[in-house]
Amino acid sequence: MKGLCNMMIFGLLFLLFFWGGLIAFAIWLVKSLFASSQRFSRTSPDRELNASKILDQRYARGEITREQYELMKLDIH
């Protein structure tokens, strides 16, 4: 009878760890998916600013003409 009780406790603990781990994994997965979507939305304006700065620098160095600069500026915005 004592062996049966020990097996039941082991089974209960196994189930608790299994379901706890599964739930923890699901929570981690959902958090990581939402975190990655927020990362992409936060970097979009930064990329636009960087492209605008790069374009300004290229124009200032004389690498592109005024017409090219204006066309590229319209493409960025």
mmCIF file of N, CA and C in Angstrom:
data_model
loop_
_atom_site.group_PDB
_atom_site.id
_atom_site.type_symbol
_atom_site.label_atom_id
_atom_site.label_comp_id
_atom_site.label_asym_id
_atom_site.label_seq_id
_atom_site.Cartn_x
_atom_site.Cartn_y
_atom_site.Cartn_z
ATOM 1 N N MET A 1 0.818 -1.184 0.000
ATOM 2 C CA MET A 1 0.000 0.000 0.000
ATOM 3 C C MET A 1 0.866 1.254 0.000
ATOM 4 N N LYS A 2 2.010 1.180 0.725
ATOM 5 C CA LYS A 2 2.887 2.334 0.788
ATOM 6 C C LYS A 2 3.513 2.618 -0.585
ATOM 7 N N GLY A 3 3.848 1.603 -1.343
ATOM 8 C CA GLY A 3 4.415 1.769 -2.677
ATOM 9 C C GLY A 3 3.430 2.409 -3.627
ATOM 10 N N LEU A 4 2.167 2.055 -3.510
ATOM 11 C CA LEU A 4 1.130 2.633 -4.357
ATOM 12 C C LEU A 4 0.972 4.126 -4.079
ATOM 13 N N CYS A 5 1.039 4.517 -2.827
ATOM 14 C CA CYS A 5 0.923 5.927 -2.444
ATOM 15 C C CYS A 5 2.099 6.733 -3.008
ATOM 16 N N ASN A 6 3.299 6.173 -2.946
ATOM 17 C CA ASN A 6 4.473 6.853 -3.500
ATOM 18 C C ASN A 6 4.350 7.028 -5.010
ATOM 19 N N MET A 7 3.804 6.021 -5.684
ATOM 20 C CA MET A 7 3.623 6.115 -7.128
ATOM 21 C C MET A 7 2.589 7.180 -7.474
ATOM 22 N N MET A 8 1.543 7.290 -6.671
ATOM 23 C CA MET A 8 0.514 8.294 -6.930
ATOM 24 C C MET A 8 1.082 9.701 -6.743
ATOM 25 N N ILE A 9 1.917 9.878 -5.727
ATOM 26 C CA ILE A 9 2.535 11.183 -5.500
ATOM 27 C C ILE A 9 3.467 11.529 -6.661
ATOM 28 N N PHE A 10 4.245 10.543 -7.116
ATOM 29 C CA PHE A 10 5.136 10.761 -8.250
ATOM 30 C C PHE A 10 4.337 11.135 -9.494
ATOM 31 N N GLY A 11 3.249 10.443 -9.736
ATOM 32 C CA GLY A 11 2.402 10.744 -10.894
ATOM 33 C C GLY A 11 1.801 12.135 -10.813
ATOM 34 N N LEU A 12 1.345 12.517 -9.625
ATOM 35 C CA LEU A 12 0.774 13.846 -9.436
ATOM 36 C C LEU A 12 1.826 14.928 -9.673
ATOM 37 N N LEU A 13 3.018 14.724 -9.122
ATOM 38 C CA LEU A 13 4.090 15.702 -9.321
ATOM 39 C C LEU A 13 4.495 15.797 -10.793
ATOM 40 N N PHE A 14 4.544 14.649 -11.453
ATOM 41 C CA PHE A 14 4.880 14.646 -12.876
ATOM 42 C C PHE A 14 3.855 15.446 -13.674
ATOM 43 N N LEU A 15 2.581 15.223 -13.398
ATOM 44 C CA LEU A 15 1.535 15.956 -14.109
ATOM 45 C C LEU A 15 1.607 17.453 -13.826
ATOM 46 N N LEU A 16 1.858 17.818 -12.573
ATOM 47 C CA LEU A 16 1.961 19.234 -12.237
ATOM 48 C C LEU A 16 3.132 19.892 -12.971
ATOM 49 N N PHE A 17 4.289 19.234 -12.992
ATOM 50 C CA PHE A 17 5.444 19.783 -13.700
ATOM 51 C C PHE A 17 5.207 19.832 -15.207
ATOM 52 N N PHE A 18 4.575 18.803 -15.741
ATOM 53 C CA PHE A 18 4.306 18.763 -17.178
ATOM 54 C C PHE A 18 3.394 19.912 -17.593
ATOM 55 N N TRP A 19 2.245 20.040 -16.928
ATOM 56 C CA TRP A 19 1.297 21.095 -17.288
ATOM 57 C C TRP A 19 1.843 22.481 -16.944
ATOM 58 N N GLY A 20 2.563 22.598 -15.847
ATOM 59 C CA GLY A 20 3.177 23.882 -15.498
ATOM 60 C C GLY A 20 4.195 24.311 -16.542
ATOM 61 N N GLY A 21 5.008 23.365 -16.987
ATOM 62 C CA GLY A 21 5.986 23.664 -18.030
ATOM 63 C C GLY A 21 5.329 24.013 -19.349
ATOM 64 N N LEU A 22 4.274 23.301 -19.687
ATOM 65 C CA LEU A 22 3.559 23.571 -20.928
ATOM 66 C C LEU A 22 2.921 24.962 -20.906
ATOM 67 N N ILE A 23 2.317 25.318 -19.792
ATOM 68 C CA ILE A 23 1.707 26.645 -19.656
ATOM 69 C C ILE A 23 2.783 27.730 -19.674
ATOM 70 N N ALA A 24 3.896 27.501 -18.993
ATOM 71 C CA ALA A 24 4.993 28.478 -18.985
ATOM 72 C C ALA A 24 5.554 28.671 -20.393
ATOM 73 N N PHE A 25 5.689 27.587 -21.149
ATOM 74 C CA PHE A 25 6.169 27.679 -22.527
ATOM 75 C C PHE A 25 5.195 28.473 -23.393
ATOM 76 N N ALA A 26 3.896 28.229 -23.223
ATOM 77 C CA ALA A 26 2.892 28.958 -23.998
ATOM 78 C C ALA A 26 2.935 30.453 -23.682
ATOM 79 N N ILE A 27 3.086 30.800 -22.419
ATOM 80 C CA ILE A 27 3.170 32.212 -22.029
ATOM 81 C C ILE A 27 4.426 32.852 -22.618
ATOM 82 N N TRP A 28 5.547 32.152 -22.543
ATOM 83 C CA TRP A 28 6.795 32.666 -23.110
ATOM 84 C C TRP A 28 6.660 32.876 -24.622
ATOM 85 N N LEU A 29 6.009 31.927 -25.304
ATOM 86 C CA LEU A 29 5.842 32.017 -26.749
ATOM 87 C C LEU A 29 4.998 33.228 -27.128
ATOM 88 N N VAL A 30 3.897 33.434 -26.436
ATOM 89 C CA VAL A 30 3.028 34.576 -26.724
ATOM 90 C C VAL A 30 3.759 35.887 -26.450
ATOM 91 N N LYS A 31 4.483 35.959 -25.341
ATOM 92 C CA LYS A 31 5.232 37.186 -25.020
ATOM 93 C C LYS A 31 6.295 37.478 -26.075
ATOM 94 N N SER A 32 6.993 36.460 -26.519
ATOM 95 C CA SER A 32 8.048 36.687 -27.503
ATOM 96 C C SER A 32 7.470 37.109 -28.849
ATOM 97 N N LEU A 33 6.311 36.591 -29.217
ATOM 98 C CA LEU A 33 5.694 37.002 -30.473
ATOM 99 C C LEU A 33 5.252 38.457 -30.416
ATOM 100 N N PHE A 34 4.648 38.869 -29.315
ATOM 101 C CA PHE A 34 4.213 40.255 -29.185
ATOM 102 C C PHE A 34 5.407 41.193 -29.059
ATOM 103 N N ALA A 35 6.453 40.768 -28.411
ATOM 104 C CA ALA A 35 7.638 41.613 -28.257
ATOM 105 C C ALA A 35 8.299 41.847 -29.611
ATOM 106 N N SER A 36 8.337 40.829 -30.469
ATOM 107 C CA SER A 36 8.968 40.999 -31.773
ATOM 108 C C SER A 36 8.142 41.909 -32.664
ATOM 109 N N SER A 37 6.815 41.858 -32.572
ATOM 110 C CA SER A 37 5.998 42.753 -33.387
ATOM 111 C C SER A 37 6.139 44.189 -32.915
ATOM 112 N N GLN A 38 6.321 44.410 -31.628
ATOM 113 C CA GLN A 38 6.517 45.761 -31.114
ATOM 114 C C GLN A 38 7.887 46.295 -31.514
ATOM 115 N N ARG A 39 8.883 45.425 -31.565
ATOM 116 C CA ARG A 39 10.214 45.861 -31.972
ATOM 117 C C ARG A 39 10.196 46.405 -33.393
ATOM 118 N N PHE A 40 9.489 45.716 -34.299
ATOM 119 C CA PHE A 40 9.454 46.165 -35.681
ATOM 120 C C PHE A 40 8.693 47.472 -35.828
ATOM 121 N N SER A 41 7.639 47.654 -35.079
ATOM 122 C CA SER A 41 6.879 48.891 -35.209
ATOM 123 C C SER A 41 7.653 50.071 -34.628
ATOM 124 N N ARG A 42 8.498 49.838 -33.648
ATOM 125 C CA ARG A 42 9.275 50.925 -33.061
ATOM 126 C C ARG A 42 10.426 51.355 -33.955
ATOM 127 N N THR A 43 10.964 50.456 -34.759
ATOM 128 C CA THR A 43 12.139 50.801 -35.556
ATOM 129 C C THR A 43 11.779 51.451 -36.881
ATOM 130 N N SER A 44 10.552 51.375 -37.325
ATOM 131 C CA SER A 44 10.183 51.939 -38.620
ATOM 132 C C SER A 44 10.448 53.435 -38.719
ATOM 133 N N PRO A 45 10.007 54.265 -37.772
ATOM 134 C CA PRO A 45 10.313 55.699 -37.882
ATOM 135 C C PRO A 45 11.811 55.987 -37.834
ATOM 136 N N ASP A 46 12.546 55.207 -37.076
ATOM 137 C CA ASP A 46 13.994 55.404 -37.003
ATOM 138 C C ASP A 46 14.641 55.167 -38.357
ATOM 139 N N ARG A 47 14.173 54.166 -39.057
ATOM 140 C CA ARG A 47 14.738 53.880 -40.370
ATOM 141 C C ARG A 47 14.454 55.027 -41.330
ATOM 142 N N GLU A 48 13.248 55.587 -41.252
ATOM 143 C CA GLU A 48 12.912 56.706 -42.124
ATOM 144 C C GLU A 48 13.806 57.901 -41.822
ATOM 145 N N LEU A 49 14.041 58.176 -40.546
ATOM 146 C CA LEU A 49 14.915 59.283 -40.174
ATOM 147 C C LEU A 49 16.335 59.028 -40.655
ATOM 148 N N ASN A 50 16.788 57.807 -40.533
ATOM 149 C CA ASN A 50 18.136 57.486 -40.985
ATOM 150 C C ASN A 50 18.262 57.653 -42.490
ATOM 151 N N ALA A 51 17.260 57.230 -43.238
ATOM 152 C CA ALA A 51 17.298 57.367 -44.687
ATOM 153 C C ALA A 51 17.311 58.837 -45.078
ATOM 154 N N SER A 52 16.534 59.635 -44.373
ATOM 155 C CA SER A 52 16.496 61.071 -44.653
ATOM 156 C C SER A 52 17.847 61.719 -44.355
ATOM 157 N N LYS A 53 18.460 61.337 -43.255
ATOM 158 C CA LYS A 53 19.770 61.890 -42.908
ATOM 159 C C LYS A 53 20.833 61.481 -43.924
ATOM 160 N N ILE A 54 20.783 60.232 -44.335
ATOM 161 C CA ILE A 54 21.752 59.744 -45.322
ATOM 162 C C ILE A 54 21.588 60.503 -46.633
ATOM 163 N N LEU A 55 20.336 60.714 -47.033
ATOM 164 C CA LEU A 55 20.082 61.457 -48.264
ATOM 165 C C LEU A 55 20.599 62.889 -48.157
ATOM 166 N N ASP A 56 20.357 63.519 -47.027
ATOM 167 C CA ASP A 56 20.861 64.884 -46.815
ATOM 168 C C ASP A 56 22.390 64.918 -46.897
ATOM 169 N N GLN A 57 23.034 63.934 -46.320
ATOM 170 C CA GLN A 57 24.499 63.884 -46.336
ATOM 171 C C GLN A 57 25.030 63.675 -47.755
ATOM 172 N N ARG A 58 24.360 62.804 -48.510
ATOM 173 C CA ARG A 58 24.796 62.562 -49.891
ATOM 174 C C ARG A 58 24.658 63.823 -50.740
ATOM 175 N N TYR A 59 23.580 64.549 -50.515
ATOM 176 C CA TYR A 59 23.381 65.805 -51.253
ATOM 177 C C TYR A 59 24.423 66.844 -50.839
ATOM 178 N N ALA A 60 24.700 66.914 -49.555
ATOM 179 C CA ALA A 60 25.689 67.873 -49.057
ATOM 180 C C ALA A 60 27.089 67.563 -49.594
ATOM 181 N N ARG A 61 27.416 66.291 -49.784
ATOM 182 C CA ARG A 61 28.730 65.916 -50.320
ATOM 183 C C ARG A 61 28.810 66.081 -51.835
ATOM 184 N N GLY A 62 27.660 66.327 -52.472
ATOM 185 C CA GLY A 62 27.651 66.506 -53.924
ATOM 186 C C GLY A 62 27.565 65.205 -54.694
ATOM 187 N N GLU A 63 27.187 64.130 -54.042
ATOM 188 C CA GLU A 63 27.092 62.836 -54.719
ATOM 189 C C GLU A 63 25.876 62.759 -55.638
ATOM 190 N N ILE A 64 24.838 63.518 -55.333
ATOM 191 C CA ILE A 64 23.619 63.510 -56.144
ATOM 192 C C ILE A 64 23.237 64.949 -56.490
ATOM 193 N N THR A 65 22.509 65.085 -57.593
ATOM 194 C CA THR A 65 22.069 66.416 -58.016
ATOM 195 C C THR A 65 20.826 66.828 -57.231
ATOM 196 N N ARG A 66 20.434 68.093 -57.432
ATOM 197 C CA ARG A 66 19.249 68.614 -56.737
ATOM 198 C C ARG A 66 17.989 67.850 -57.171
ATOM 199 N N GLU A 67 17.886 67.549 -58.463
ATOM 200 C CA GLU A 67 16.719 66.823 -58.971
ATOM 201 C C GLU A 67 16.643 65.418 -58.367
ATOM 202 N N GLN A 68 17.783 64.748 -58.319
ATOM 203 C CA GLN A 68 17.821 63.414 -57.710
ATOM 204 C C GLN A 68 17.450 63.488 -56.236
ATOM 205 N N TYR A 69 17.975 64.507 -55.570
ATOM 206 C CA TYR A 69 17.685 64.687 -54.144
ATOM 207 C C TYR A 69 16.185 64.851 -53.914
ATOM 208 N N GLU A 70 15.558 65.718 -54.707
ATOM 209 C CA GLU A 70 14.127 65.968 -54.530
ATOM 210 C C GLU A 70 13.296 64.725 -54.837
ATOM 211 N N LEU A 71 13.664 63.976 -55.877
ATOM 212 C CA LEU A 71 12.937 62.745 -56.203
ATOM 213 C C LEU A 71 13.087 61.698 -55.096
ATOM 214 N N MET A 72 14.298 61.544 -54.601
ATOM 215 C CA MET A 72 14.524 60.565 -53.531
ATOM 216 C C MET A 72 13.829 60.984 -52.247
ATOM 217 N N LYS A 73 13.784 62.270 -51.981
ATOM 218 C CA LYS A 73 13.107 62.772 -50.783
ATOM 219 C C LYS A 73 11.612 62.441 -50.852
ATOM 220 N N LEU A 74 11.019 62.577 -52.045
ATOM 221 C CA LEU A 74 9.606 62.216 -52.218
ATOM 222 C C LEU A 74 9.389 60.718 -52.019
ATOM 223 N N ASP A 75 10.329 59.907 -52.497
ATOM 224 C CA ASP A 75 10.213 58.452 -52.324
ATOM 225 C C ASP A 75 10.265 58.049 -50.861
ATOM 226 N N ILE A 76 11.083 58.731 -50.087
ATOM 227 C CA ILE A 76 11.224 58.393 -48.668
ATOM 228 C C ILE A 76 9.950 58.714 -47.910
ATOM 229 N N HIS A 77 9.365 59.857 -48.208
ATOM 230 C CA HIS A 77 8.173 60.286 -47.467
ATOM 231 C C HIS A 77 6.983 59.841 -48.204
#
